[in-house]
XYZ file of C-alpha atoms in Angstrom:
528
model
C 68.819 193.365 45.217
C 67.112 195.316 47.961
C 64.218 194.184 50.097
C 61.976 197.128 50.766
C 59.866 197.642 53.829
C 56.536 199.400 53.575
C 56.180 202.120 56.197
C 52.550 202.954 57.066
C 51.725 206.637 57.041
C 54.217 207.543 54.339
C 51.751 207.765 51.435
C 52.676 204.365 50.096
C 56.362 205.143 49.640
C 58.777 202.273 50.145
C 61.767 202.497 52.417
C 64.989 200.925 51.124
C 66.786 200.709 54.435
C 67.324 197.322 56.107
C 64.459 195.567 57.834
C 64.495 196.148 61.612
C 65.440 193.524 64.113
C 62.047 191.846 64.584
C 63.113 188.887 66.701
C 65.906 190.235 68.863
C 68.559 189.113 66.402
C 69.388 189.484 62.712
C 67.241 186.528 61.671
C 63.580 186.491 60.767
C 60.870 183.941 60.056
C 59.461 183.362 56.553
C 56.648 180.872 55.983
C 54.280 179.753 53.232
C 50.849 178.693 54.507
C 49.106 175.626 53.024
C 45.755 175.452 54.841
C 44.215 172.220 56.084
C 41.176 171.216 54.072
C 42.293 167.792 52.863
C 42.553 164.653 54.965
C 45.708 162.513 55.008
C 46.756 159.129 56.290
C 47.074 158.898 60.069
C 50.312 157.370 61.306
C 48.650 156.181 64.534
C 45.249 154.627 63.715
C 46.134 154.156 60.000
C 42.951 155.918 58.864
C 43.618 156.772 55.217
C 41.813 160.145 55.236
C 41.293 160.905 58.920
C 44.342 163.067 59.672
C 43.605 166.777 59.351
C 46.125 169.515 60.079
C 47.076 173.033 59.106
C 50.541 173.296 57.629
C 53.148 175.758 56.497
C 56.591 175.496 54.985
C 59.168 177.413 56.965
C 62.094 178.698 54.910
C 63.715 180.103 58.037
C 62.519 180.568 61.607
C 63.802 182.142 64.805
C 63.845 180.038 67.945
C 61.553 182.496 69.725
C 58.945 182.297 66.968
C 59.047 178.510 67.080
C 58.770 178.572 70.876
C 55.646 180.708 70.557
C 54.231 178.416 67.866
C 54.653 175.163 69.819
C 52.949 176.927 72.724
C 49.971 177.216 70.365
C 49.977 173.554 69.319
C 52.321 173.644 66.309
C 55.169 171.167 65.739
C 57.806 170.729 63.085
C 58.907 167.790 60.943
C 61.980 168.970 59.081
C 61.059 172.407 57.720
C 57.370 171.594 57.590
C 55.430 173.013 60.557
C 51.952 171.644 61.220
C 49.097 172.037 63.677
C 46.462 169.278 64.019
C 42.829 170.352 63.596
C 41.930 169.021 67.006
C 38.134 168.852 66.738
C 38.316 167.209 63.306
C 41.323 164.889 63.150
C 40.905 161.207 63.982
C 43.609 161.153 66.682
C 43.758 164.518 68.516
C 47.346 165.372 69.422
C 47.839 167.498 72.536
C 51.132 169.267 73.152
C 52.680 167.910 76.357
C 55.490 169.250 78.498
C 57.215 168.102 81.672
C 58.536 170.446 84.337
C 62.101 169.150 84.262
C 63.197 170.733 87.548
C 60.393 169.052 89.497
C 60.625 165.685 87.760
C 61.131 162.585 89.881
C 61.660 159.185 88.234
C 58.949 156.599 88.826
C 59.573 152.975 89.735
C 59.418 151.987 86.079
C 61.951 154.695 85.195
C 64.321 153.468 87.891
C 63.900 149.942 86.559
C 64.943 151.109 83.097
C 68.038 152.835 84.490
C 68.981 149.716 86.423
C 68.516 147.645 83.286
C 70.935 149.922 81.444
C 73.408 149.736 84.332
C 73.306 145.953 84.324
C 73.893 145.850 80.579
C 76.844 148.250 80.720
C 78.492 146.540 83.672
C 77.922 142.898 82.755
C 77.275 143.101 79.019
C 74.008 141.176 79.205
C 71.096 142.335 77.081
C 67.747 141.749 78.795
C 65.586 139.072 77.233
C 62.459 139.977 75.293
C 61.506 143.157 73.465
C 61.132 146.702 74.668
C 58.357 147.840 76.993
C 55.976 148.963 74.263
C 57.105 152.560 74.014
C 56.781 153.593 70.350
C 58.028 157.049 69.543
C 56.282 159.517 67.238
C 56.048 158.499 63.630
C 57.729 160.896 61.235
C 54.948 163.131 59.960
C 55.024 162.029 56.334
C 51.329 162.250 55.503
C 50.458 165.477 57.343
C 50.247 167.584 54.213
C 52.214 169.352 51.467
C 55.919 169.175 52.009
C 57.419 171.564 49.464
C 56.821 175.257 48.779
C 55.673 176.398 45.379
C 58.441 176.715 42.793
C 58.003 180.478 42.540
C 58.167 180.790 46.306
C 61.219 178.538 46.554
C 63.336 180.665 44.217
C 62.039 184.083 45.193
C 62.068 183.620 48.945
C 65.446 181.907 48.850
C 66.901 185.016 47.249
C 64.992 187.373 49.519
C 65.573 185.458 52.722
C 69.255 184.773 52.342
C 70.514 187.779 50.430
C 68.189 190.686 50.970
C 66.769 190.346 54.463
C 70.199 190.186 56.043
C 69.631 186.671 57.264
C 72.785 185.946 59.218
C 73.818 182.338 59.653
C 75.924 181.782 62.738
C 79.011 180.080 61.376
C 79.902 176.767 62.871
C 82.920 177.455 65.132
C 86.161 175.876 64.049
C 86.871 172.329 65.121
C 90.409 171.102 65.555
C 90.377 167.670 63.928
C 87.566 165.453 62.702
C 88.586 161.927 61.899
C 87.523 160.444 58.604
C 85.682 157.475 60.007
C 82.364 158.134 61.750
C 83.131 155.601 64.450
C 86.239 157.545 65.376
C 84.680 160.995 65.247
C 85.339 163.107 68.354
C 87.182 160.478 70.420
C 87.816 160.999 74.095
C 90.408 163.666 74.646
C 90.047 165.315 71.231
C 89.783 169.071 70.944
C 86.129 169.478 69.988
C 84.235 172.725 69.792
C 82.635 173.789 73.027
C 79.444 174.793 71.225
C 79.010 172.440 68.286
C 79.920 169.047 69.719
C 79.628 168.371 73.419
C 80.047 165.171 75.359
C 77.274 165.045 77.941
C 79.079 162.475 80.049
C 81.851 164.086 82.002
C 83.462 160.766 82.662
C 85.128 157.848 80.896
C 84.296 154.191 81.175
C 86.730 151.307 81.090
C 86.631 149.022 78.083
C 86.191 145.297 78.310
C 89.188 142.960 78.552
C 90.004 141.056 75.398
C 88.179 137.752 75.044
C 90.065 134.652 76.038
C 92.329 136.180 78.671
C 90.122 135.454 81.674
C 89.096 137.869 84.394
C 90.583 141.334 84.411
C 92.897 141.464 87.409
C 92.918 145.261 87.364
C 89.218 145.372 88.153
C 87.912 145.006 91.717
C 85.860 141.929 92.570
C 82.110 142.120 91.974
C 80.074 143.529 94.844
C 76.367 143.869 95.407
C 74.827 147.163 94.322
C 73.161 147.461 97.738
C 76.549 147.332 99.479
C 78.014 149.912 97.085
C 75.121 152.315 97.717
C 75.496 151.938 101.455
C 79.231 152.585 101.210
C 78.694 155.727 99.130
C 76.124 157.030 101.613
C 78.482 156.473 104.515
C 81.291 158.218 102.650
C 79.068 161.235 102.048
C 78.121 161.309 105.725
C 81.771 161.145 106.727
C 82.666 163.981 104.350
C 79.830 166.086 105.748
C 81.031 165.545 109.311
C 84.619 166.328 108.324
C 83.500 169.556 106.684
C 81.744 170.532 109.922
C 84.881 169.822 111.929
C 83.419 166.736 113.557
C 85.917 163.883 113.791
C 83.692 160.917 114.354
C 83.045 157.548 112.810
C 79.740 157.427 110.999
C 77.896 154.307 111.984
C 75.597 152.559 109.501
C 72.414 153.838 111.126
C 69.169 154.312 109.225
C 68.689 157.765 107.678
C 66.905 160.427 109.646
C 63.327 161.388 108.709
C 64.574 164.514 106.938
C 66.895 162.419 104.811
C 64.127 159.943 104.017
C 61.813 162.717 102.831
C 64.433 164.073 100.446
C 64.121 162.116 97.187
C 67.221 161.242 95.265
C 67.670 163.537 92.251
C 67.500 162.149 88.726
C 71.178 162.943 88.196
C 72.157 160.409 90.864
C 70.154 157.671 89.181
C 71.767 158.496 85.836
C 75.245 158.399 87.380
C 74.556 155.063 89.036
C 73.448 153.664 85.669
C 76.939 154.384 84.323
C 79.251 152.205 86.442
C 82.928 153.096 86.662
C 84.175 149.626 85.847
C 82.067 148.170 83.094
C 82.062 145.890 80.098
C 80.637 148.530 77.761
C 81.332 152.230 77.316
C 78.358 154.551 76.697
C 78.875 158.193 75.746
C 76.264 160.795 74.817
C 77.400 163.490 72.370
C 75.503 166.609 71.352
C 76.152 167.746 67.769
C 74.544 170.659 65.968
C 72.586 169.547 62.903
C 71.768 172.985 61.458
C 74.049 174.374 60.281
C 75.762 170.957 60.328
C 78.966 170.929 62.346
C 81.950 168.731 61.361
C 81.043 166.001 63.876
C 77.534 165.809 62.450
C 78.892 165.468 58.924
C 81.444 162.848 59.972
C 78.807 160.660 61.620
C 76.015 161.241 59.072
C 76.315 157.902 57.264
C 76.491 155.872 60.472
C 73.508 157.761 61.878
C 71.474 157.198 58.711
C 72.129 153.461 58.786
C 70.737 153.258 62.330
C 67.666 155.230 61.223
C 67.116 152.896 58.272
C 67.283 149.784 60.456
C 64.953 151.394 62.993
C 62.297 152.322 60.426
C 62.312 148.844 58.910
C 62.241 146.952 62.211
C 60.047 149.183 64.380
C 57.770 150.917 61.863
C 57.845 148.058 59.297
C 58.964 150.297 56.416
C 60.019 148.518 53.198
C 63.789 148.598 52.543
C 63.511 151.285 49.870
C 61.392 153.717 51.922
C 63.871 154.945 54.571
C 65.909 156.760 51.920
C 68.787 159.073 52.687
C 66.864 162.015 51.229
C 63.913 161.269 53.519
C 66.213 161.045 56.510
C 67.879 164.330 55.652
C 64.573 166.016 54.907
C 62.656 165.055 58.048
C 65.340 164.676 60.719
C 68.336 166.746 59.618
C 66.892 169.779 57.828
C 65.546 172.449 60.134
C 64.317 176.024 59.703
C 65.991 176.973 62.988
C 69.320 178.714 62.621
C 71.999 178.729 65.312
C 71.380 181.533 67.782
C 73.330 182.596 70.839
C 72.610 185.027 73.675
C 74.410 186.155 76.798
C 71.742 184.689 79.073
C 71.319 181.510 77.021
C 73.001 178.097 77.197
C 76.628 177.802 76.109
C 75.736 175.433 73.261
C 73.325 178.026 71.898
C 69.812 177.547 70.558
C 68.675 175.621 67.501
C 68.516 172.025 66.238
C 70.783 169.218 67.448
C 71.274 165.467 67.368
C 72.018 163.812 70.687
C 74.023 160.739 69.732
C 74.388 157.662 71.939
C 77.740 155.993 71.264
C 78.237 152.466 72.580
C 81.793 151.157 72.353
C 82.614 153.577 69.537
C 79.494 153.173 67.390
C 76.142 154.984 67.241
C 73.254 152.942 68.661
C 70.631 155.679 69.125
C 69.999 159.304 68.186
C 67.629 161.788 69.772
C 66.661 164.722 67.536
C 66.030 167.792 69.699
C 65.549 171.544 69.509
C 66.946 173.843 72.182
C 64.555 176.790 72.525
C 64.339 179.794 74.884
C 62.251 178.026 77.551
C 62.554 174.331 76.733
C 64.254 171.366 75.165
C 61.822 170.029 72.559
C 62.041 166.358 71.585
C 61.533 165.878 67.837
C 62.223 162.175 67.253
C 64.240 159.211 68.454
C 65.599 156.274 66.484
C 67.804 153.423 67.665
C 69.411 150.200 66.519
C 66.820 147.392 66.757
C 69.365 145.063 68.381
C 69.071 147.193 71.534
C 65.278 147.507 71.635
C 65.102 145.547 74.901
C 66.963 148.358 76.688
C 63.879 150.628 76.442
C 65.924 153.312 74.736
C 62.865 155.493 74.176
C 62.337 155.948 77.899
C 66.054 156.002 78.652
C 66.699 158.792 76.156
C 63.778 160.802 77.579
C 65.340 160.552 81.047
C 68.680 161.678 79.649
C 67.025 164.602 77.843
C 65.270 165.677 81.034
C 68.641 165.588 82.778
C 70.119 167.633 79.923
C 67.324 170.200 80.304
C 68.174 170.542 83.979
C 71.826 171.119 83.072
C 70.904 173.850 80.583
C 68.647 175.512 83.161
C 71.674 176.191 85.336
C 73.052 178.328 82.494
C 69.718 179.792 81.352
C 67.193 180.021 84.239
C 64.075 180.339 82.042
C 64.898 177.120 80.159
C 63.132 174.704 82.500
C 60.698 172.569 80.472
C 61.008 169.395 78.474
C 58.514 169.089 75.610
C 57.714 165.505 74.593
C 55.853 166.428 71.409
C 52.226 165.275 71.263
C 50.241 163.237 73.772
C 47.670 161.043 71.997
C 45.232 159.569 74.495
C 43.155 157.829 71.820
C 46.237 155.771 70.902
C 47.045 153.573 73.951
C 50.624 152.980 72.796
C 51.293 156.736 72.946
C 50.065 157.269 76.501
C 53.489 156.523 77.958
C 54.388 160.204 77.550
C 52.031 160.989 80.416
C 54.278 159.037 82.792
C 56.830 161.837 83.047
C 55.421 163.864 85.932
C 54.708 166.602 86.666
C 53.408 167.175 83.164
C 50.854 169.458 81.549
C 48.726 169.395 78.406
C 47.994 172.446 76.268
C 44.338 173.471 76.099
C 43.454 173.493 72.376
C 41.139 176.499 72.736
C 42.733 178.884 75.244
C 46.360 177.691 74.941
C 46.949 177.562 78.677
C 48.738 174.666 80.366
C 46.656 172.315 82.513
C 48.017 169.532 84.791
C 47.563 166.199 83.056
C 45.751 164.746 86.065
C 42.881 167.160 85.405
C 42.818 166.343 81.681
C 42.722 162.552 81.734
C 39.107 162.184 83.008
C 37.908 164.375 80.139
C 39.900 162.388 77.576
C 38.378 159.147 78.864
C 34.962 160.497 77.848
C 35.872 162.261 74.618
C 38.769 162.301 72.151
C 38.574 166.066 71.909
C 38.394 168.174 75.053
C 38.782 171.767 76.193
C 40.919 171.524 79.335
C 40.441 175.062 80.611
C 37.421 174.885 82.943
C 36.870 178.642 82.853
C 34.202 178.885 80.165
C 34.669 182.654 79.917
C 38.390 182.349 79.194
C 39.614 182.748 75.651
C 42.802 182.988 73.630
C 44.745 185.963 75.007
C 46.685 186.184 71.733
C 43.588 185.998 69.584
C 43.761 187.738 66.219
C 42.482 191.299 66.509
C 43.661 192.985 63.349
C 44.621 190.920 60.309
C 45.718 194.126 58.595
C 48.790 194.236 60.861
C 49.990 190.772 59.838
C 53.264 191.016 57.917
C 53.566 189.618 54.414
C 56.493 189.248 52.021
C 55.370 190.285 48.533
C 57.787 190.756 45.650
C 60.714 191.003 48.094
C 58.953 193.748 50.004
C 57.800 193.440 53.604
C 54.496 195.174 54.324
C 51.409 194.856 56.534
C 48.597 192.851 55.010
C 46.442 195.994 54.868
C 48.970 197.607 52.494
C 49.281 194.381 50.495
C 45.517 194.108 50.010
C 45.388 197.697 48.748
C 48.151 196.977 46.250
C 46.436 193.753 45.173
C 42.964 195.115 44.504
C 40.493 192.312 44.118
C 42.721 189.826 45.965
C 40.757 186.786 47.162
C 43.143 185.514 49.842
C 41.821 187.464 52.846
C 40.050 184.399 54.272
C 43.233 182.329 54.003
C 45.427 185.034 55.578
C 42.868 185.536 58.348
C 42.879 181.796 59.056
C 46.693 181.688 59.131
C 46.982 184.741 61.406
C 44.383 183.346 63.768
C 46.312 180.088 64.070
C 49.673 181.703 64.844
C 48.208 184.480 67.005
C 48.393 188.255 66.760
C 51.929 188.617 68.117
C 53.455 186.043 65.759
C 51.454 187.380 62.829
C 53.090 190.768 63.386
C 56.596 189.214 63.397
C 56.482 186.313 60.943
C 56.684 187.078 57.237
C 53.945 185.300 55.277
C 54.989 184.767 51.672
C 52.528 185.952 49.043
C 52.977 185.058 45.376
């Protein structure tokens, strides 16, 4: 089978040579647009018909195309990509991002890190529930979830076989143990790209019960004394490096030192004590294509998700099915992509697993994109809800973004999904400063401090105060939008000539306007 590409100006002849590299690699994006006329159940205010969104099924998608789409208000749930109709939906959802490099933890964030440190070191879970930080609900009622049957078979053949869609093979892994709890133990030879431990340290395990205090561990000391000792040691090392042989006295810090805030990385490190009762490790595993570590831990991860959905979102026992879990949180249209100026782990979809004493207790679903780490979802074991794992994982993901930025300078933002001001329980996302909201009309980023007064007065707001400003990527020529028709790629203008009397121009124009001119000229829109 050969996918043909229509070349304008060649009297309608079809070229049989391969499709050009439209996204800087050998992959391309193929979508099927669904529209957004019908209302669905809202997962936030529970309005049965108040949730309105445009949607499209993505058979495959490049990371750059998805980056451009989320910068226009789109978001994915599995392979389904949707964009809320902001001036119509009951709970407007504004894309929010945090500038990871400039982030400084607030007092409440520091409190959460200290709570985690106390739990790891002493083994005591804090009393009470979490701090009221619900994460996004899986977008189950946002719209159609499956492509048409004709599209599913035809595009599958065209996308995988004929359009030279190259799947980056999962690099070889040395050994993956059969049990999920033993997958990728410390010291094993795991792939540098597909499974990465984000904690470059090990933590001592607890002594066996009944044997008394562990004599190998130092006596307990106050955290204040330990911090003072570390500061003095750093001062002494600095003096030694400068050739100054002097004893550093415990004097108060100078004004310059006081004005320099402690970086987030230091707070994270302090929350992971060297000698502790519990061992916490964060592992990054690629979910698409699934690497061996992801496969080995799939069942354990699913069980945590099932418990989370039943306890936190009150799902009935039969609803959090394995197929639902796979469909919404494991399947992804993003293929693995790598570039010389990108992060070592590559781009695409991952699960960031939190292992406590050899078992999974939380999983953050994330996408690594050209300019950001995008948070998709988080689920955790309900027994650890009092640890505020939603906020803790966000802090860890911001730290991870900062690590990736050292390898890829343009990757500097952390996207938290949607900010929903009309839902008080979802306002916590605005606490990660400095953050910005996406203007729903001009698609420019506006500091959240300037947006909040408008949202107090109205659920829907245009954040860009320049009334003359518009969408710089506004649709100018729908005829240049690319479509995939009968395994042939062609501009919409050529398609409409071939399909005389076609009545889908309004739909294609709506789709192209939503994705913008540049994406419309790269993304392949499937036409039956």
